[in-house]
C-alpha cells in the first residue's frame, strides 16, 4: 500500500507540492455576475437568468460582496492587495460553461503574495524524515487569490457510474453556473501529504471563521487540486509535476498525494520519466489515473474582460475591509492561553470553531475567569462527547453558555459532587433544564453538615466491627470501602472529602 | 392620399401633440405606419420581422391614457423600429444570422425597454449585417436591404435596415448599434440623422454584443430634435451593465436652439485629404464648416494623424472581442444545431460553420488569431496602445475645440455587390467613424448635401467631447436649420 | 508575419469552426491581406504607452449582493435545441474527461 511505502520513498525523495483550492462563496446571496440565488442542488435550471445562461446580449456585473470577501480572505492570509486588478476572459469551449469562456483573473488578481502557518504533530509529523519526527510549525506561501465564476453541472446518461467515458449523452444544469468561486494558489512549499492536509484544513477553518463559505468538500463548495513532483534528496532542480484532481475529502487529499508520490518514485526507480498530465483520484480503487489528454494544447486566449472596468482599491477602502476581519483561530488560541491559562492543545481545539469559541467565551464571562479551565474541560470532555455521539450541532444543543456556567459554579461551591455533576449535565443536555432546577428536583444537594456525616459514620462503624478491626490492624486500604458505605448510608449526598476526613478521625 | 399616409412624415413631437390633441389616435398611427410599410417594404426590405401585435397593444395603452386624460410620455405613439440585435420579449432576435434564425428573446434590452416606456410603438425588427459585421447590410442571412434613395444601392451598415426604415418614412425613429460606424455611416448613406452617444451613456444590456468595449446604441431619426428625444429616453445608468456610467443626463432638447455663436469648431483637415475620400464629400464637409462659421462659430483646422491608425487598431480589437463574444453560439442552449452530431466537438464545429456567414467567420478567425498564444502582444497589445494614443490625440484636440467636424463616409451609397468581394475596401467605409469608437466619443451624422451627380445624400460627422452630446447636437441642429434640406427620398 | 495554412487550421479548431479546404485556403489569403494592412500600426512608437481597454475612466463597477428574479425554467429552455427533464441535452463528450 502506498501509505506504508510512503515513509521509505520519502527517505530517498523529497516531494514538492502546491495546492490550488477553489472555494465557493456560499454565504453570499447572489451569484458572481447576476442576481440569481446561490444555493446547492435543486431542480435543474431553476436558478438561472440571461446572464448565467450566457444568453445573447446579457452582461455580467460583479458582485460587490464577492470582491470584498476575496480581499478579506487575502488580508486574513497576509496577502498583498493589488492596487490595480482586473477580470480576464479564459476561453475554451465546454458544455458546462455557458459563454464558452470563464470570467476569471489572469495577471492582475485581487490578492498577491501571502502565507499561512501550519502546525504538524502526531504520526503525520514523521513524514518529514528530514526533521526529528516531533511536532513542528512551517510557513506555506500563498501565491495569489483570485475570483472567478463556477461552471454548471452535467449528468452523464448511459455510461457507468455517471462518468463521461461510455456515456450516451449528457444533461446540463446551469444552477451552479456563475456561483462566486475564489481560487487560492499556494507556493510549492508543501513537502508531505500531511502538510497538504493541514494546509487545506487550516484554510477551511479560516474561511469558516471569515464566514464566506460553508467549505463543504462533499458538496463541492471547497475543492482541492494538487500539483506534485518529486526529486532526489539534495537535488535542487524541480521534477516534472502532475496535477491531481477529484480529491473530495481531506483524507482523499492526503491519500491521493501519498499514492502519487510513491507512483512517481516507482516510475523513476524503474528508469522511466514522469509525464506532465492531469490525474484523477479514484477513491474506491485508491489510485490516481491519467485523464485522457486533449488533442490540442491549451490556448486560453486570455484578454481583459471588456464587459467590465478595472478595479483600483484605495488604501482607505482596504482598511475598511481590514476592519471587518474577525479574530482568527491562531490569535484566539493565543488569547485563550494567555487570558485563561489554557494548554496549547485545549486552546487550539476551543478556538478553531467560531461558534464553539463564542460559546466558551460567553460561559466564561458568566462564570468568571477563574472558572475558565473547568469550563474548557467540560466543553472538551462531556459536552463534545455528547455533541459527537448524537451528531448534534452546537446551535441545536439544549445546553446554553449560562447553564454550563451555572453547573461549573455549583461544583466550585461544593453544592454537588463531580459525580453528581455528570448526572446533572446528562439531564441538562437531554431536557434543557437549568442545573439548579435539576439539583432541586433530584434532591442532589451535597451534605456538608458534619453532624449528619458523623452520625452516618457512627452507624457504619457499629454495623461493621470486623472491618473496623481489620482497618485498625493496619489494612488501611479499607478506607475506600468505608467511604462507600457511608455514602450509601447518606444516599450519595455526603460531601466525599468531609466523609473521608471524619472516617479517618473516627477509625484512627 | 389619405390622412393616414400623411402621418408617416411627422416628427415625434408632432405625433405626440396630435395624439394629445385628439387629432388622431395612437391606433391611427399604427395603422398608417403598417399601410406605408406595405407600400415600400417590398422594394426596400428594411425589416426582418414586423410586430403589429406589440405595436397595437402599445398604441392601445397610449390611447387609454388619452381617454383617461393622463399626461403622455415624451415619445407617445411614435413608431419605432429596432435593429435585430436587440432583445424584446415577443420578438425574434436573429442578428440577421442563420445561427439565430429561430431565436425568441427571453428578456428585454434595457435601451429598448426605456424607449417603449417613453411611449414609442414597436413596429418591427430591422435587417442588418450579420452580427453587425459590415457596412452595407449585404452580409445578412435574410437578404440585402435597399437604399430608399436608389434601390440598386446599399443603405450602408451594419444598421442598414434601421436607417432605411427611417429614411423611407416607414417609422419615425429607430435604434441602431454602432461599433465602428454602424449607425453613422448608414445614416450618411440614407440621409438620416444618426447618432452614436458617448460610450457608457446608453446601457448595452440586451443588445447582442459585437465588441463590448466599442458597442453603443443610438438613434436614427429625420431631425436632430427627434434624435435628442430618443437619447433622452434611452440614456442613463443601468446596474445590469458594468460599463454604464452614472453621469447626469441633461434634457438634450433643451439647448438645441442655442446656436453656435462663440463655439469653437475644428475641421479635421488630414481626414479630408485621405485617399479615397470623394471630392464631393470633401466639399460638402468644408461647406458645412463654412455654414457654421457664418452662424457665428469660431472655425479652425486640426490634423489627427494618429486616427489614421484607427482602422488597423479597430480590425484587431473588434474581431478579438467579437471572436470571444460569439463563442456562446455553440448550439447547446439556443441557436442552430446540426441534426446528427457525433459528439460535442462535432456539434460545435459544424453548427457554427453552418450557422455563421462568411464575414462572421472571417472576423472570428481574425480575432481568434490575434488573441492566440504568441500573437497577443503583437496584435491585441499593440492595438490597445494605439487606442491610447488616439484617445490622447482627441483629448488634446478638445482643448482647442468644442466640437470636431469630419465627413461621415468617404463616399455616397455604393452599388449592391460593388464591394462585396473585397473586405478591405468595405472596411475603409468606416475610416472616419472608427476613431470615435476607439476613443469612446459621441458623434452624430446629419445630411449636409446631395450629390450633384447622383442626387444621393452626403453626411457630415460632428464629434463631441465625452458626455457632451448636448453641444454636439446643438451644432447639428444649427447646421440642420441653416441648410434646410429636403431629405425625402424617392422611395418614401 | 505571414499566416500559414496550418495556422489557419489551428485557429479554426480553437474557434470551433469546421471549415472546408476551400474556406481554409481563401481565409489564409484574406487574413494575410488584412493583417498586412495592419502592419503599419506595428511601426508606431508605443514604448511606455499604457494599453486602453476602455475609453472611459470608470473603476470598481459592481452591484450589491441582492437576489433578483431570473428566468422561469420554461423561458430558460425556450430556445433549447434539445431538452430533457428540465436540462439541456448534449451528445457524448469525447477527448476530455471531467472538465478542462
PDB file of N, CA and C in Angstrom, chain A residues 355-424:
ATOM      1  N   UNK A 355     -18.257  29.241  16.523  1.00  0.00           N
ATOM      2  CA  UNK A 355     -19.391  29.119  17.431  1.00  0.00           C
ATOM      3  C   UNK A 355     -18.959  28.497  18.752  1.00  0.00           C
ATOM      4  N   UNK A 356     -18.110  27.489  18.655  1.00  0.00           N
ATOM      5  CA  UNK A 356     -17.642  26.798  19.841  1.00  0.00           C
ATOM      6  C   UNK A 356     -16.861  27.765  20.731  1.00  0.00           C
ATOM      7  N   UNK A 357     -16.006  28.558  20.077  1.00  0.00           N
ATOM      8  CA  UNK A 357     -15.208  29.535  20.813  1.00  0.00           C
ATOM      9  C   UNK A 357     -16.110  30.581  21.463  1.00  0.00           C
ATOM     10  N   UNK A 358     -17.132  30.990  20.742  1.00  0.00           N
ATOM     11  CA  UNK A 358     -18.024  32.021  21.279  1.00  0.00           C
ATOM     12  C   UNK A 358     -18.809  31.482  22.474  1.00  0.00           C
ATOM     13  N   UNK A 359     -19.211  30.223  22.390  1.00  0.00           N
ATOM     14  CA  UNK A 359     -19.932  29.559  23.489  1.00  0.00           C
ATOM     15  C   UNK A 359     -19.044  29.555  24.729  1.00  0.00           C
ATOM     16  N   UNK A 360     -17.815  29.146  24.506  1.00  0.00           N
ATOM     17  CA  UNK A 360     -16.844  29.088  25.608  1.00  0.00           C
ATOM     18  C   UNK A 360     -16.686  30.454  26.262  1.00  0.00           C
ATOM     19  N   UNK A 361     -16.494  31.466  25.435  1.00  0.00           N
ATOM     20  CA  UNK A 361     -16.235  32.797  25.968  1.00  0.00           C
ATOM     21  C   UNK A 361     -17.437  33.351  26.722  1.00  0.00           C
ATOM     22  N   UNK A 362     -18.614  33.006  26.249  1.00  0.00           N
ATOM     23  CA  UNK A 362     -19.814  33.507  26.905  1.00  0.00           C
ATOM     24  C   UNK A 362     -19.964  32.839  28.278  1.00  0.00           C
ATOM     25  N   UNK A 363     -19.697  31.540  28.327  1.00  0.00           N
ATOM     26  CA  UNK A 363     -19.793  30.817  29.596  1.00  0.00           C
ATOM     27  C   UNK A 363     -18.769  31.360  30.592  1.00  0.00           C
ATOM     28  N   UNK A 364     -17.557  31.630  30.100  1.00  0.00           N
ATOM     29  CA  UNK A 364     -16.511  32.162  30.981  1.00  0.00           C
ATOM     30  C   UNK A 364     -16.907  33.540  31.502  1.00  0.00           C
ATOM     31  N   UNK A 365     -17.499  34.349  30.621  1.00  0.00           N
ATOM     32  CA  UNK A 365     -17.916  35.689  31.036  1.00  0.00           C
ATOM     33  C   UNK A 365     -18.943  35.606  32.158  1.00  0.00           C
ATOM     34  N   UNK A 366     -19.808  34.619  32.109  1.00  0.00           N
ATOM     35  CA  UNK A 366     -20.855  34.482  33.121  1.00  0.00           C
ATOM     36  C   UNK A 366     -20.318  33.877  34.414  1.00  0.00           C
ATOM     37  N   UNK A 367     -19.414  32.907  34.279  1.00  0.00           N
ATOM     38  CA  UNK A 367     -18.935  32.190  35.463  1.00  0.00           C
ATOM     39  C   UNK A 367     -17.731  32.866  36.107  1.00  0.00           C
ATOM     40  N   UNK A 368     -17.048  33.699  35.356  1.00  0.00           N
ATOM     41  CA  UNK A 368     -15.834  34.338  35.869  1.00  0.00           C
ATOM     42  C   UNK A 368     -14.592  33.629  35.359  1.00  0.00           C
ATOM     43  N   UNK A 369     -13.567  34.438  35.092  1.00  0.00           N
ATOM     44  CA  UNK A 369     -12.332  33.917  34.510  1.00  0.00           C
ATOM     45  C   UNK A 369     -11.699  32.765  35.309  1.00  0.00           C
ATOM     46  N   UNK A 370     -11.731  32.788  36.635  1.00  0.00           N
ATOM     47  CA  UNK A 370     -11.105  31.679  37.371  1.00  0.00           C
ATOM     48  C   UNK A 370     -11.714  30.314  37.025  1.00  0.00           C
ATOM     49  N   UNK A 371     -12.933  30.315  36.532  1.00  0.00           N
ATOM     50  CA  UNK A 371     -13.568  29.040  36.195  1.00  0.00           C
ATOM     51  C   UNK A 371     -13.389  28.657  34.717  1.00  0.00           C
ATOM     52  N   UNK A 372     -12.545  29.412  33.994  1.00  0.00           N
ATOM     53  CA  UNK A 372     -12.349  29.139  32.558  1.00  0.00           C
ATOM     54  C   UNK A 372     -11.872  27.716  32.323  1.00  0.00           C
ATOM     55  N   UNK A 373     -10.956  27.272  33.155  1.00  0.00           N
ATOM     56  CA  UNK A 373     -10.383  25.942  32.945  1.00  0.00           C
ATOM     57  C   UNK A 373     -11.415  24.832  33.095  1.00  0.00           C
ATOM     58  N   UNK A 374     -12.177  24.800  34.223  1.00  0.00           N
ATOM     59  CA  UNK A 374     -13.221  23.770  34.283  1.00  0.00           C
ATOM     60  C   UNK A 374     -14.245  23.879  33.146  1.00  0.00           C
ATOM     61  N   UNK A 375     -14.556  25.108  32.709  1.00  0.00           N
ATOM     62  CA  UNK A 375     -15.489  25.238  31.571  1.00  0.00           C
ATOM     63  C   UNK A 375     -14.871  24.598  30.330  1.00  0.00           C
ATOM     64  N   UNK A 376     -13.590  24.890  30.111  1.00  0.00           N
ATOM     65  CA  UNK A 376     -12.904  24.290  28.965  1.00  0.00           C
ATOM     66  C   UNK A 376     -12.946  22.768  29.061  1.00  0.00           C
ATOM     67  N   UNK A 377     -12.705  22.234  30.283  1.00  0.00           N
ATOM     68  CA  UNK A 377     -12.720  20.781  30.450  1.00  0.00           C
ATOM     69  C   UNK A 377     -14.086  20.196  30.127  1.00  0.00           C
ATOM     70  N   UNK A 378     -15.119  20.862  30.581  1.00  0.00           N
ATOM     71  CA  UNK A 378     -16.477  20.374  30.271  1.00  0.00           C
ATOM     72  C   UNK A 378     -16.736  20.388  28.767  1.00  0.00           C
ATOM     73  N   UNK A 379     -16.316  21.507  28.150  1.00  0.00           N
ATOM     74  CA  UNK A 379     -16.613  21.628  26.706  1.00  0.00           C
ATOM     75  C   UNK A 379     -15.842  20.599  25.892  1.00  0.00           C
ATOM     76  N   UNK A 380     -14.581  20.377  26.283  1.00  0.00           N
ATOM     77  CA  UNK A 380     -13.767  19.437  25.503  1.00  0.00           C
ATOM     78  C   UNK A 380     -14.082  17.996  25.880  1.00  0.00           C
ATOM     79  N   UNK A 381     -14.657  17.812  27.075  1.00  0.00           N
ATOM     80  CA  UNK A 381     -14.968  16.465  27.546  1.00  0.00           C
ATOM     81  C   UNK A 381     -16.413  16.086  27.282  1.00  0.00           C
ATOM     82  N   UNK A 382     -17.227  16.140  28.349  1.00  0.00           N
ATOM     83  CA  UNK A 382     -18.599  15.630  28.251  1.00  0.00           C
ATOM     84  C   UNK A 382     -19.413  16.301  27.145  1.00  0.00           C
ATOM     85  N   UNK A 383     -19.250  17.634  27.030  1.00  0.00           N
ATOM     86  CA  UNK A 383     -20.079  18.357  26.059  1.00  0.00           C
ATOM     87  C   UNK A 383     -19.735  17.923  24.626  1.00  0.00           C
ATOM     88  N   UNK A 384     -18.469  17.887  24.307  1.00  0.00           N
ATOM     89  CA  UNK A 384     -18.062  17.457  22.962  1.00  0.00           C
ATOM     90  C   UNK A 384     -18.502  16.027  22.702  1.00  0.00           C
ATOM     91  N   UNK A 385     -18.320  15.175  23.741  1.00  0.00           N
ATOM     92  CA  UNK A 385     -18.712  13.776  23.578  1.00  0.00           C
ATOM     93  C   UNK A 385     -20.203  13.682  23.301  1.00  0.00           C
ATOM     94  N   UNK A 386     -20.967  14.488  24.031  1.00  0.00           N
ATOM     95  CA  UNK A 386     -22.417  14.481  23.830  1.00  0.00           C
ATOM     96  C   UNK A 386     -22.765  14.923  22.397  1.00  0.00           C
ATOM     97  N   UNK A 387     -22.144  16.023  21.949  1.00  0.00           N
ATOM     98  CA  UNK A 387     -22.436  16.542  20.603  1.00  0.00           C
ATOM     99  C   UNK A 387     -22.032  15.519  19.533  1.00  0.00           C
ATOM    100  N   UNK A 388     -20.855  14.932  19.714  1.00  0.00           N
ATOM    101  CA  UNK A 388     -20.371  13.981  18.717  1.00  0.00           C
ATOM    102  C   UNK A 388     -21.218  12.718  18.678  1.00  0.00           C
ATOM    103  N   UNK A 389     -21.603  12.228  19.894  1.00  0.00           N
ATOM    104  CA  UNK A 389     -22.361  10.978  19.959  1.00  0.00           C
ATOM    105  C   UNK A 389     -23.679  11.118  19.213  1.00  0.00           C
ATOM    106  N   UNK A 390     -24.322  12.246  19.400  1.00  0.00           N
ATOM    107  CA  UNK A 390     -25.639  12.423  18.762  1.00  0.00           C
ATOM    108  C   UNK A 390     -25.547  13.214  17.465  1.00  0.00           C
ATOM    109  N   UNK A 391     -24.335  13.500  17.012  1.00  0.00           N
ATOM    110  CA  UNK A 391     -24.096  14.419  15.887  1.00  0.00           C
ATOM    111  C   UNK A 391     -25.029  15.633  15.956  1.00  0.00           C
ATOM    112  N   UNK A 392     -25.023  16.224  17.160  1.00  0.00           N
ATOM    113  CA  UNK A 392     -25.843  17.416  17.368  1.00  0.00           C
ATOM    114  C   UNK A 392     -25.001  18.644  17.026  1.00  0.00           C
ATOM    115  N   UNK A 393     -25.580  19.588  16.299  1.00  0.00           N
ATOM    116  CA  UNK A 393     -24.876  20.837  16.041  1.00  0.00           C
ATOM    117  C   UNK A 393     -24.930  21.688  17.296  1.00  0.00           C
ATOM    118  N   UNK A 394     -23.846  22.428  17.515  1.00  0.00           N
ATOM    119  CA  UNK A 394     -23.787  23.255  18.715  1.00  0.00           C
ATOM    120  C   UNK A 394     -25.007  24.167  18.809  1.00  0.00           C
ATOM    121  N   UNK A 395     -25.395  24.723  17.658  1.00  0.00           N
ATOM    122  CA  UNK A 395     -26.512  25.666  17.666  1.00  0.00           C
ATOM    123  C   UNK A 395     -27.839  24.980  18.012  1.00  0.00           C
ATOM    124  N   UNK A 396     -27.890  23.639  17.831  1.00  0.00           N
ATOM    125  CA  UNK A 396     -29.128  22.923  18.150  1.00  0.00           C
ATOM    126  C   UNK A 396     -29.111  22.353  19.571  1.00  0.00           C
ATOM    127  N   UNK A 397     -27.975  22.426  20.252  1.00  0.00           N
ATOM    128  CA  UNK A 397     -27.880  21.812  21.585  1.00  0.00           C
ATOM    129  C   UNK A 397     -28.746  22.578  22.587  1.00  0.00           C
ATOM    130  N   UNK A 398     -29.286  21.836  23.571  1.00  0.00           N
ATOM    131  CA  UNK A 398     -30.132  22.477  24.576  1.00  0.00           C
ATOM    132  C   UNK A 398     -29.311  23.177  25.650  1.00  0.00           C
ATOM    133  N   UNK A 399     -28.063  22.779  25.755  1.00  0.00           N
ATOM    134  CA  UNK A 399     -27.182  23.401  26.751  1.00  0.00           C
ATOM    135  C   UNK A 399     -26.811  24.812  26.278  1.00  0.00           C
ATOM    136  N   UNK A 400     -26.979  25.780  27.181  1.00  0.00           N
ATOM    137  CA  UNK A 400     -26.586  27.155  26.857  1.00  0.00           C
ATOM    138  C   UNK A 400     -25.341  27.515  27.656  1.00  0.00           C
ATOM    139  N   UNK A 401     -24.656  28.577  27.228  1.00  0.00           N
ATOM    140  CA  UNK A 401     -23.488  29.015  27.997  1.00  0.00           C
ATOM    141  C   UNK A 401     -23.867  29.291  29.452  1.00  0.00           C
ATOM    142  N   UNK A 402     -25.053  29.852  29.691  1.00  0.00           N
ATOM    143  CA  UNK A 402     -25.472  30.175  31.064  1.00  0.00           C
ATOM    144  C   UNK A 402     -25.612  28.900  31.904  1.00  0.00           C
ATOM    145  N   UNK A 403     -26.149  27.848  31.282  1.00  0.00           N
ATOM    146  CA  UNK A 403     -26.328  26.590  32.006  1.00  0.00           C
ATOM    147  C   UNK A 403     -24.975  25.972  32.373  1.00  0.00           C
ATOM    148  N   UNK A 404     -24.048  26.019  31.428  1.00  0.00           N
ATOM    149  CA  UNK A 404     -22.729  25.445  31.700  1.00  0.00           C
ATOM    150  C   UNK A 404     -22.011  26.249  32.788  1.00  0.00           C
ATOM    151  N   UNK A 405     -22.179  27.588  32.721  1.00  0.00           N
ATOM    152  CA  UNK A 405     -21.560  28.451  33.730  1.00  0.00           C
ATOM    153  C   UNK A 405     -22.119  28.114  35.117  1.00  0.00           C
ATOM    154  N   UNK A 406     -23.421  27.928  35.187  1.00  0.00           N
ATOM    155  CA  UNK A 406     -24.064  27.627  36.470  1.00  0.00           C
ATOM    156  C   UNK A 406     -23.558  26.283  37.009  1.00  0.00           C
ATOM    157  N   UNK A 407     -23.461  25.298  36.122  1.00  0.00           N
ATOM    158  CA  UNK A 407     -23.005  23.968  36.524  1.00  0.00           C
ATOM    159  C   UNK A 407     -21.613  24.037  37.154  1.00  0.00           C
ATOM    160  N   UNK A 408     -20.724  24.757  36.474  1.00  0.00           N
ATOM    161  CA  UNK A 408     -19.358  24.853  36.960  1.00  0.00           C
ATOM    162  C   UNK A 408     -19.314  25.605  38.298  1.00  0.00           C
ATOM    163  N   UNK A 409     -20.212  26.581  38.444  1.00  0.00           N
ATOM    164  CA  UNK A 409     -20.252  27.352  39.690  1.00  0.00           C
ATOM    165  C   UNK A 409     -20.726  26.493  40.869  1.00  0.00           C
ATOM    166  N   UNK A 410     -21.765  25.676  40.646  1.00  0.00           N
ATOM    167  CA  UNK A 410     -22.265  24.868  41.769  1.00  0.00           C
ATOM    168  C   UNK A 410     -21.252  23.798  42.164  1.00  0.00           C
ATOM    169  N   UNK A 411     -20.485  23.310  41.186  1.00  0.00           N
ATOM    170  CA  UNK A 411     -19.432  22.353  41.522  1.00  0.00           C
ATOM    171  C   UNK A 411     -18.376  23.044  42.374  1.00  0.00           C
ATOM    172  N   UNK A 412     -18.013  24.244  41.931  1.00  0.00           N
ATOM    173  CA  UNK A 412     -16.983  25.003  42.624  1.00  0.00           C
ATOM    174  C   UNK A 412     -17.402  25.329  44.055  1.00  0.00           C
ATOM    175  N   UNK A 413     -18.694  25.573  44.245  1.00  0.00           N
ATOM    176  CA  UNK A 413     -19.197  25.920  45.572  1.00  0.00           C
ATOM    177  C   UNK A 413     -19.349  24.689  46.461  1.00  0.00           C
ATOM    178  N   UNK A 414     -19.138  23.499  45.866  1.00  0.00           N
ATOM    179  CA  UNK A 414     -19.256  22.272  46.648  1.00  0.00           C
ATOM    180  C   UNK A 414     -20.694  21.826  46.818  1.00  0.00           C
ATOM    181  N   UNK A 415     -21.617  22.428  46.131  1.00  0.00           N
ATOM    182  CA  UNK A 415     -23.018  22.063  46.278  1.00  0.00           C
ATOM    183  C   UNK A 415     -23.276  20.645  45.801  1.00  0.00           C
ATOM    184  N   UNK A 416     -22.612  20.258  44.720  1.00  0.00           N
ATOM    185  CA  UNK A 416     -22.730  18.874  44.254  1.00  0.00           C
ATOM    186  C   UNK A 416     -21.340  18.307  44.010  1.00  0.00           C
ATOM    187  N   UNK A 417     -21.269  17.003  43.982  1.00  0.00           N
ATOM    188  CA  UNK A 417     -20.003  16.332  43.739  1.00  0.00           C
ATOM    189  C   UNK A 417     -19.757  16.243  42.235  1.00  0.00           C
ATOM    190  N   UNK A 418     -18.531  15.898  41.895  1.00  0.00           N
ATOM    191  CA  UNK A 418     -18.191  15.738  40.482  1.00  0.00           C
ATOM    192  C   UNK A 418     -19.041  14.651  39.847  1.00  0.00           C
ATOM    193  N   UNK A 419     -19.279  13.617  40.593  1.00  0.00           N
ATOM    194  CA  UNK A 419     -20.064  12.508  40.055  1.00  0.00           C
ATOM    195  C   UNK A 419     -21.511  12.962  39.789  1.00  0.00           C
ATOM    196  N   UNK A 420     -22.041  13.710  40.761  1.00  0.00           N
ATOM    197  CA  UNK A 420     -23.397  14.240  40.581  1.00  0.00           C
ATOM    198  C   UNK A 420     -23.444  15.184  39.391  1.00  0.00           C
ATOM    199  N   UNK A 421     -22.358  15.956  39.233  1.00  0.00           N
ATOM    200  CA  UNK A 421     -22.331  16.935  38.145  1.00  0.00           C
ATOM    201  C   UNK A 421     -22.496  16.255  36.792  1.00  0.00           C
ATOM    202  N   UNK A 422     -21.874  15.083  36.659  1.00  0.00           N
ATOM    203  CA  UNK A 422     -22.019  14.361  35.386  1.00  0.00           C
ATOM    204  C   UNK A 422     -23.468  13.982  35.144  1.00  0.00           C
ATOM    205  N   UNK A 423     -24.144  13.567  36.227  1.00  0.00           N
ATOM    206  CA  UNK A 423     -25.571  13.246  36.099  1.00  0.00           C
ATOM    207  C   UNK A 423     -26.371  14.483  35.706  1.00  0.00           C
ATOM    208  N   UNK A 424     -26.040  15.594  36.397  1.00  0.00           N
ATOM    209  CA  UNK A 424     -26.753  16.847  36.108  1.00  0.00           C
ATOM    210  C   UNK A 424     -26.543  17.236  34.645  1.00  0.00           C
TER     211      UNK A 424
END
